[in-house]
mmCIF file with all atom_site columns, C-alpha atoms in Angstrom:
data_model
loop_
_atom_site.group_PDB
_atom_site.id
_atom_site.type_symbol
_atom_site.label_atom_id
_atom_site.label_alt_id
_atom_site.label_comp_id
_atom_site.label_asym_id
_atom_site.label_entity_id
_atom_site.label_seq_id
_atom_site.pdbx_PDB_ins_code
_atom_site.Cartn_x
_atom_site.Cartn_y
_atom_site.Cartn_z
_atom_site.occupancy
_atom_site.B_iso_or_equiv
_atom_site.pdbx_formal_charge
_atom_site.auth_seq_id
_atom_site.auth_comp_id
_atom_site.auth_asym_id
_atom_site.auth_atom_id
_atom_site.pdbx_PDB_model_num
ATOM 1   C CA . MET A 1 1   ? 31.506 74.777  -5.921  1.00 46.00 ? 1   MET A CA 1
ATOM 2   C CA . SER A 1 2   ? 32.565 75.393  -2.354  1.00 51.00 ? 2   SER A CA 1
ATOM 3   C CA . LYS A 1 3   ? 34.464 78.464  -1.373  1.00 55.00 ? 3   LYS A CA 1
ATOM 4   C CA . VAL A 1 4   ? 37.570 76.343  -0.492  1.00 54.00 ? 4   VAL A CA 1
ATOM 5   C CA . ALA A 1 5   ? 37.813 75.027  -4.030  1.00 54.00 ? 5   ALA A CA 1
ATOM 6   C CA . GLN A 1 6   ? 37.890 78.546  -5.451  1.00 61.00 ? 6   GLN A CA 1
ATOM 7   C CA . GLN A 1 7   ? 40.743 79.535  -3.159  1.00 55.00 ? 7   GLN A CA 1
ATOM 8   C CA . PRO A 1 8   ? 44.310 79.631  -4.861  1.00 54.00 ? 8   PRO A CA 1
ATOM 9   C CA . LYS A 1 9   ? 46.111 76.250  -4.693  1.00 80.00 ? 9   LYS A CA 1
ATOM 10  C CA . ASP A 1 10  ? 49.523 78.082  -4.431  1.00 88.00 ? 10  ASP A CA 1
ATOM 11  C CA . PHE A 1 11  ? 50.552 78.019  -0.776  1.00 90.00 ? 11  PHE A CA 1
ATOM 12  C CA . PHE A 1 12  ? 52.269 81.379  -0.878  1.00 89.00 ? 12  PHE A CA 1
ATOM 13  C CA . ALA A 1 13  ? 49.377 83.055  -2.653  1.00 90.00 ? 13  ALA A CA 1
ATOM 14  C CA . ALA A 1 14  ? 47.002 81.608  -0.128  1.00 90.00 ? 14  ALA A CA 1
ATOM 15  C CA . SER A 1 15  ? 49.124 82.747  2.823   1.00 91.00 ? 15  SER A CA 1
ATOM 16  C CA . LYS A 1 16  ? 49.439 86.264  1.375   1.00 92.00 ? 16  LYS A CA 1
ATOM 17  C CA . LYS A 1 17  ? 45.562 86.379  0.764   1.00 93.00 ? 17  LYS A CA 1
ATOM 18  C CA . SER A 1 18  ? 44.891 85.086  4.292   1.00 94.00 ? 18  SER A CA 1
ATOM 19  C CA . ASN A 1 19  ? 47.272 87.618  5.828   1.00 94.00 ? 19  ASN A CA 1
ATOM 20  C CA . SER A 1 20  ? 45.590 90.457  3.890   1.00 95.00 ? 20  SER A CA 1
ATOM 21  C CA . LYS A 1 21  ? 42.236 89.425  5.220   1.00 95.00 ? 21  LYS A CA 1
ATOM 22  C CA . ILE A 1 22  ? 43.530 89.481  8.755   1.00 94.00 ? 22  ILE A CA 1
ATOM 23  C CA . ILE A 1 23  ? 45.186 92.886  8.265   1.00 93.00 ? 23  ILE A CA 1
ATOM 24  C CA . HIS A 1 24  ? 41.898 94.240  6.781   1.00 94.00 ? 24  HIS A CA 1
ATOM 25  C CA . ALA A 1 25  ? 39.645 92.944  9.611   1.00 93.00 ? 25  ALA A CA 1
ATOM 26  C CA . THR A 1 26  ? 42.212 94.316  12.223  1.00 91.00 ? 26  THR A CA 1
ATOM 27  C CA . LYS A 1 27  ? 42.170 97.838  10.543  1.00 91.00 ? 27  LYS A CA 1
ATOM 28  C CA . ASN A 1 28  ? 38.391 97.804  10.445  1.00 91.00 ? 28  ASN A CA 1
ATOM 29  C CA . ALA A 1 29  ? 38.064 96.819  14.064  1.00 90.00 ? 29  ALA A CA 1
ATOM 30  C CA . SER A 1 30  ? 40.613 99.327  15.379  1.00 89.00 ? 30  SER A CA 1
ATOM 31  C CA . PRO A 1 31  ? 38.496 102.535 15.243  1.00 91.00 ? 31  PRO A CA 1
ATOM 32  C CA . ASN A 1 32  ? 35.709 100.840 17.176  1.00 90.00 ? 32  ASN A CA 1
ATOM 33  C CA . PHE A 1 33  ? 38.242 99.606  19.761  1.00 89.00 ? 33  PHE A CA 1
ATOM 34  C CA . HIS A 1 34  ? 39.748 103.149 19.958  1.00 90.00 ? 34  HIS A CA 1
ATOM 35  C CA . LYS A 1 35  ? 36.258 104.724 20.467  1.00 93.00 ? 35  LYS A CA 1
ATOM 36  C CA . SER A 1 36  ? 35.428 102.179 23.145  1.00 93.00 ? 36  SER A CA 1
ATOM 37  C CA . LEU A 1 37  ? 38.681 102.974 25.027  1.00 91.00 ? 37  LEU A CA 1
ATOM 38  C CA . VAL A 1 38  ? 38.005 106.792 24.890  1.00 93.00 ? 38  VAL A CA 1
ATOM 39  C CA . ARG A 1 39  ? 34.480 106.256 26.008  1.00 95.00 ? 39  ARG A CA 1
ATOM 40  C CA . LEU A 1 40  ? 35.693 104.008 28.905  1.00 95.00 ? 40  LEU A CA 1
ATOM 41  C CA . GLN A 1 41  ? 38.252 106.562 29.823  1.00 93.00 ? 41  GLN A CA 1
ATOM 42  C CA . GLN A 1 42  ? 35.680 109.408 30.003  1.00 96.00 ? 42  GLN A CA 1
ATOM 43  C CA . ASP A 1 43  ? 33.185 107.170 32.017  1.00 97.00 ? 43  ASP A CA 1
ATOM 44  C CA . TYR A 1 44  ? 36.061 106.536 34.418  1.00 95.00 ? 44  TYR A CA 1
ATOM 45  C CA . ILE A 1 45  ? 36.807 110.313 34.823  1.00 95.00 ? 45  ILE A CA 1
ATOM 46  C CA . ASP A 1 46  ? 33.100 111.048 35.321  1.00 97.00 ? 46  ASP A CA 1
ATOM 47  C CA . ALA A 1 47  ? 32.779 108.366 37.939  1.00 97.00 ? 47  ALA A CA 1
ATOM 48  C CA . TRP A 1 48  ? 35.933 109.610 39.665  1.00 95.00 ? 48  TRP A CA 1
ATOM 49  C CA . LYS A 1 49  ? 34.565 113.234 39.717  1.00 97.00 ? 49  LYS A CA 1
ATOM 50  C CA . MET A 1 50  ? 31.184 111.936 41.065  1.00 97.00 ? 50  MET A CA 1
ATOM 51  C CA . VAL A 1 51  ? 32.716 109.953 43.854  1.00 97.00 ? 51  VAL A CA 1
ATOM 52  C CA . ILE A 1 52  ? 35.100 112.860 44.867  1.00 96.00 ? 52  ILE A CA 1
ATOM 53  C CA . ASN A 1 53  ? 32.426 115.623 44.706  1.00 97.00 ? 53  ASN A CA 1
ATOM 54  C CA . SER A 1 54  ? 29.925 113.398 46.588  1.00 97.00 ? 54  SER A CA 1
ATOM 55  C CA . ALA A 1 55  ? 32.252 112.676 49.294  1.00 96.00 ? 55  ALA A CA 1
ATOM 56  C CA . ILE A 1 56  ? 33.311 116.261 49.687  1.00 94.00 ? 56  ILE A CA 1
ATOM 57  C CA . SER A 1 57  ? 29.571 117.392 49.732  1.00 95.00 ? 57  SER A CA 1
ATOM 58  C CA . LEU A 1 58  ? 28.579 114.796 52.227  1.00 95.00 ? 58  LEU A CA 1
ATOM 59  C CA . GLU A 1 59  ? 31.543 115.566 54.641  1.00 93.00 ? 59  GLU A CA 1
ATOM 60  C CA . LYS A 1 60  ? 30.645 119.295 54.348  1.00 92.00 ? 60  LYS A CA 1
ATOM 61  C CA . GLU A 1 61  ? 26.918 118.548 55.123  1.00 93.00 ? 61  GLU A CA 1
ATOM 62  C CA . TYR A 1 62  ? 27.692 116.485 58.201  1.00 93.00 ? 62  TYR A CA 1
ATOM 63  C CA . ALA A 1 63  ? 30.356 118.971 59.442  1.00 92.00 ? 63  ALA A CA 1
ATOM 64  C CA . GLU A 1 64  ? 27.758 121.757 59.220  1.00 91.00 ? 64  GLU A CA 1
ATOM 65  C CA . LYS A 1 65  ? 25.130 119.661 60.962  1.00 92.00 ? 65  LYS A CA 1
ATOM 66  C CA . VAL A 1 66  ? 27.349 118.847 63.907  1.00 93.00 ? 66  VAL A CA 1
ATOM 67  C CA . GLY A 1 67  ? 28.854 122.350 63.979  1.00 90.00 ? 67  GLY A CA 1
ATOM 68  C CA . PHE A 1 68  ? 32.337 121.240 63.045  1.00 89.00 ? 68  PHE A CA 1
ATOM 69  C CA . LEU A 1 69  ? 33.711 123.705 60.570  1.00 83.00 ? 69  LEU A CA 1
ATOM 70  C CA . PRO A 1 70  ? 37.346 124.104 61.601  1.00 82.00 ? 70  PRO A CA 1
ATOM 71  C CA . LYS A 1 71  ? 39.390 127.214 60.548  1.00 88.00 ? 71  LYS A CA 1
ATOM 72  C CA . VAL A 1 72  ? 42.053 126.335 57.902  1.00 90.00 ? 72  VAL A CA 1
ATOM 73  C CA . SER A 1 73  ? 45.187 128.250 57.910  1.00 94.00 ? 73  SER A CA 1
ATOM 74  C CA . ASP A 1 74  ? 46.342 130.108 54.814  1.00 95.00 ? 74  ASP A CA 1
ATOM 75  C CA . SER A 1 75  ? 49.406 127.800 54.691  1.00 96.00 ? 75  SER A CA 1
ATOM 76  C CA . ALA A 1 76  ? 47.094 124.667 54.674  1.00 95.00 ? 76  ALA A CA 1
ATOM 77  C CA . ILE A 1 77  ? 45.111 126.163 51.722  1.00 95.00 ? 77  ILE A CA 1
ATOM 78  C CA . GLN A 1 78  ? 48.378 126.960 49.981  1.00 97.00 ? 78  GLN A CA 1
ATOM 79  C CA . THR A 1 79  ? 49.600 123.323 50.426  1.00 97.00 ? 79  THR A CA 1
ATOM 80  C CA . ILE A 1 80  ? 46.198 122.161 48.946  1.00 95.00 ? 80  ILE A CA 1
ATOM 81  C CA . HIS A 1 81  ? 46.746 124.390 45.926  1.00 97.00 ? 81  HIS A CA 1
ATOM 82  C CA . GLU A 1 82  ? 50.395 123.374 45.536  1.00 97.00 ? 82  GLU A CA 1
ATOM 83  C CA . MET A 1 83  ? 49.428 119.646 45.693  1.00 97.00 ? 83  MET A CA 1
ATOM 84  C CA . THR A 1 84  ? 46.813 120.331 43.150  1.00 96.00 ? 84  THR A CA 1
ATOM 85  C CA . GLU A 1 85  ? 49.287 122.002 40.879  1.00 98.00 ? 85  GLU A CA 1
ATOM 86  C CA . MET A 1 86  ? 51.839 119.243 41.350  1.00 98.00 ? 86  MET A CA 1
ATOM 87  C CA . SER A 1 87  ? 49.156 116.583 40.527  1.00 96.00 ? 87  SER A CA 1
ATOM 88  C CA . ILE A 1 88  ? 48.325 118.372 37.264  1.00 97.00 ? 88  ILE A CA 1
ATOM 89  C CA . GLN A 1 89  ? 51.983 118.764 36.294  1.00 97.00 ? 89  GLN A CA 1
ATOM 90  C CA . ALA A 1 90  ? 52.603 115.037 37.027  1.00 97.00 ? 90  ALA A CA 1
ATOM 91  C CA . TYR A 1 91  ? 49.580 114.151 34.768  1.00 94.00 ? 91  TYR A CA 1
ATOM 92  C CA . LEU A 1 92  ? 50.824 116.431 31.984  1.00 97.00 ? 92  LEU A CA 1
ATOM 93  C CA . LYS A 1 93  ? 54.288 115.026 32.181  1.00 98.00 ? 93  LYS A CA 1
ATOM 94  C CA . GLN A 1 94  ? 52.770 111.500 32.033  1.00 96.00 ? 94  GLN A CA 1
ATOM 95  C CA . ASN A 1 95  ? 51.046 112.424 28.808  1.00 94.00 ? 95  ASN A CA 1
ATOM 96  C CA . GLU A 1 96  ? 54.157 114.006 27.508  1.00 97.00 ? 96  GLU A CA 1
ATOM 97  C CA . ILE A 1 97  ? 56.056 110.768 28.139  1.00 98.00 ? 97  ILE A CA 1
ATOM 98  C CA . LEU A 1 98  ? 53.316 108.702 26.558  1.00 95.00 ? 98  LEU A CA 1
ATOM 99  C CA . SER A 1 99  ? 53.327 111.060 23.503  1.00 96.00 ? 99  SER A CA 1
ATOM 100 C CA . ASP A 1 100 ? 57.266 110.681 23.256  1.00 97.00 ? 100 ASP A CA 1
ATOM 101 C CA . THR A 1 101 ? 56.788 106.922 23.494  1.00 97.00 ? 101 THR A CA 1
ATOM 102 C CA . VAL A 1 102 ? 54.263 106.895 20.800  1.00 96.00 ? 102 VAL A CA 1
ATOM 103 C CA . ARG A 1 103 ? 56.462 108.923 18.420  1.00 97.00 ? 103 ARG A CA 1
ATOM 104 C CA . THR A 1 104 ? 59.472 106.745 19.192  1.00 98.00 ? 104 THR A CA 1
ATOM 105 C CA . THR A 1 105 ? 57.365 103.632 18.572  1.00 97.00 ? 105 THR A CA 1
ATOM 106 C CA . GLU A 1 106 ? 56.286 105.127 15.145  1.00 97.00 ? 106 GLU A CA 1
ATOM 107 C CA . GLN A 1 107 ? 59.867 105.770 14.361  1.00 97.00 ? 107 GLN A CA 1
ATOM 108 C CA . THR A 1 108 ? 60.815 102.224 15.304  1.00 97.00 ? 108 THR A CA 1
ATOM 109 C CA . PHE A 1 109 ? 58.122 100.741 13.050  1.00 97.00 ? 109 PHE A CA 1
ATOM 110 C CA . ALA A 1 110 ? 59.208 102.959 10.103  1.00 97.00 ? 110 ALA A CA 1
ATOM 111 C CA . THR A 1 111 ? 62.836 101.799 10.544  1.00 98.00 ? 111 THR A CA 1
ATOM 112 C CA . PHE A 1 112 ? 61.710 98.185  10.969  1.00 97.00 ? 112 PHE A CA 1
ATOM 113 C CA . ASN A 1 113 ? 59.827 98.322  7.769   1.00 97.00 ? 113 ASN A CA 1
ATOM 114 C CA . ASP A 1 114 ? 62.725 99.934  5.886   1.00 97.00 ? 114 ASP A CA 1
ATOM 115 C CA . SER A 1 115 ? 65.022 97.281  7.351   1.00 97.00 ? 115 SER A CA 1
ATOM 116 C CA . THR A 1 116 ? 62.506 94.522  6.162   1.00 97.00 ? 116 THR A CA 1
ATOM 117 C CA . LYS A 1 117 ? 62.493 95.932  2.661   1.00 97.00 ? 117 LYS A CA 1
ATOM 118 C CA . SER A 1 118 ? 66.329 95.972  2.607   1.00 97.00 ? 118 SER A CA 1
ATOM 119 C CA . PHE A 1 119 ? 66.573 92.566  4.060   1.00 97.00 ? 119 PHE A CA 1
ATOM 120 C CA . THR A 1 120 ? 64.046 91.196  1.583   1.00 96.00 ? 120 THR A CA 1
ATOM 121 C CA . SER A 1 121 ? 66.157 92.821  -1.168  1.00 96.00 ? 121 SER A CA 1
ATOM 122 C CA . ILE A 1 122 ? 69.417 91.415  0.080   1.00 97.00 ? 122 ILE A CA 1
ATOM 123 C CA . ASN A 1 123 ? 67.888 87.898  0.407   1.00 95.00 ? 123 ASN A CA 1
ATOM 124 C CA . LYS A 1 124 ? 66.524 88.058  -3.147  1.00 94.00 ? 124 LYS A CA 1
ATOM 125 C CA . GLU A 1 125 ? 70.050 89.016  -4.443  1.00 94.00 ? 125 GLU A CA 1
ATOM 126 C CA . ILE A 1 126 ? 71.587 86.205  -2.404  1.00 93.00 ? 126 ILE A CA 1
ATOM 127 C CA . MET A 1 127 ? 69.140 83.728  -3.803  1.00 89.00 ? 127 MET A CA 1
ATOM 128 C CA . GLU A 1 128 ? 69.699 84.894  -7.344  1.00 88.00 ? 128 GLU A CA 1
ATOM 129 C CA . LEU A 1 129 ? 73.448 84.653  -6.853  1.00 90.00 ? 129 LEU A CA 1
ATOM 130 C CA . LEU A 1 130 ? 73.280 81.158  -5.390  1.00 88.00 ? 130 LEU A CA 1
ATOM 131 C CA . MET A 1 131 ? 70.912 80.055  -8.156  1.00 86.00 ? 131 MET A CA 1
ATOM 132 C CA . SER A 1 132 ? 73.085 81.451  -10.866 1.00 86.00 ? 132 SER A CA 1
ATOM 133 C CA . LYS A 1 133 ? 76.094 79.626  -9.319  1.00 83.00 ? 133 LYS A CA 1
ATOM 134 C CA . TYR A 1 134 ? 74.353 76.285  -9.416  1.00 82.00 ? 134 TYR A CA 1
ATOM 135 C CA . GLY A 1 135 ? 72.891 76.925  -12.885 1.00 77.00 ? 135 GLY A CA 1
ATOM 136 C CA . MET A 1 136 ? 69.221 77.361  -11.927 1.00 69.00 ? 136 MET A CA 1
ATOM 137 C CA . GLN A 1 137 ? 66.935 79.968  -13.472 1.00 61.00 ? 137 GLN A CA 1
ATOM 138 C CA . LEU A 1 138 ? 64.458 81.938  -11.389 1.00 56.00 ? 138 LEU A CA 1
ATOM 139 C CA . LYS A 1 139 ? 60.911 81.919  -12.833 1.00 60.00 ? 139 LYS A CA 1
ATOM 140 C CA . THR A 1 140 ? 59.599 85.520  -12.932 1.00 55.00 ? 140 THR A CA 1
#
């Protein structure tokens, strides 16, 4: 017998089973997807670090070879430090906003799921009321 013949002939049961398979496959794929993204982000950071450090080293090497090592004022060094701190703070704020967005989205999904349950319950009650008004019985 083929696999298709063994499937439920009830449209709703078949739909529910199909949906369950899709959800299961998606849940199983998600951890690998997440690991790939984390690895990709780390590779990006490593590449970024390599490019910046290489550029600084190369510029310093050529500056030393040509004898061009300018004196830098304390205020210029202070500005560099301040820019660095501002960049770090911006990055941390960006991550905080992202975390807040994730928490809000999680709350939205919870509310959506609760609303769906309530909506389903209300629809069932409406159907039962309508069916009782027209003398029909629900098969349960």
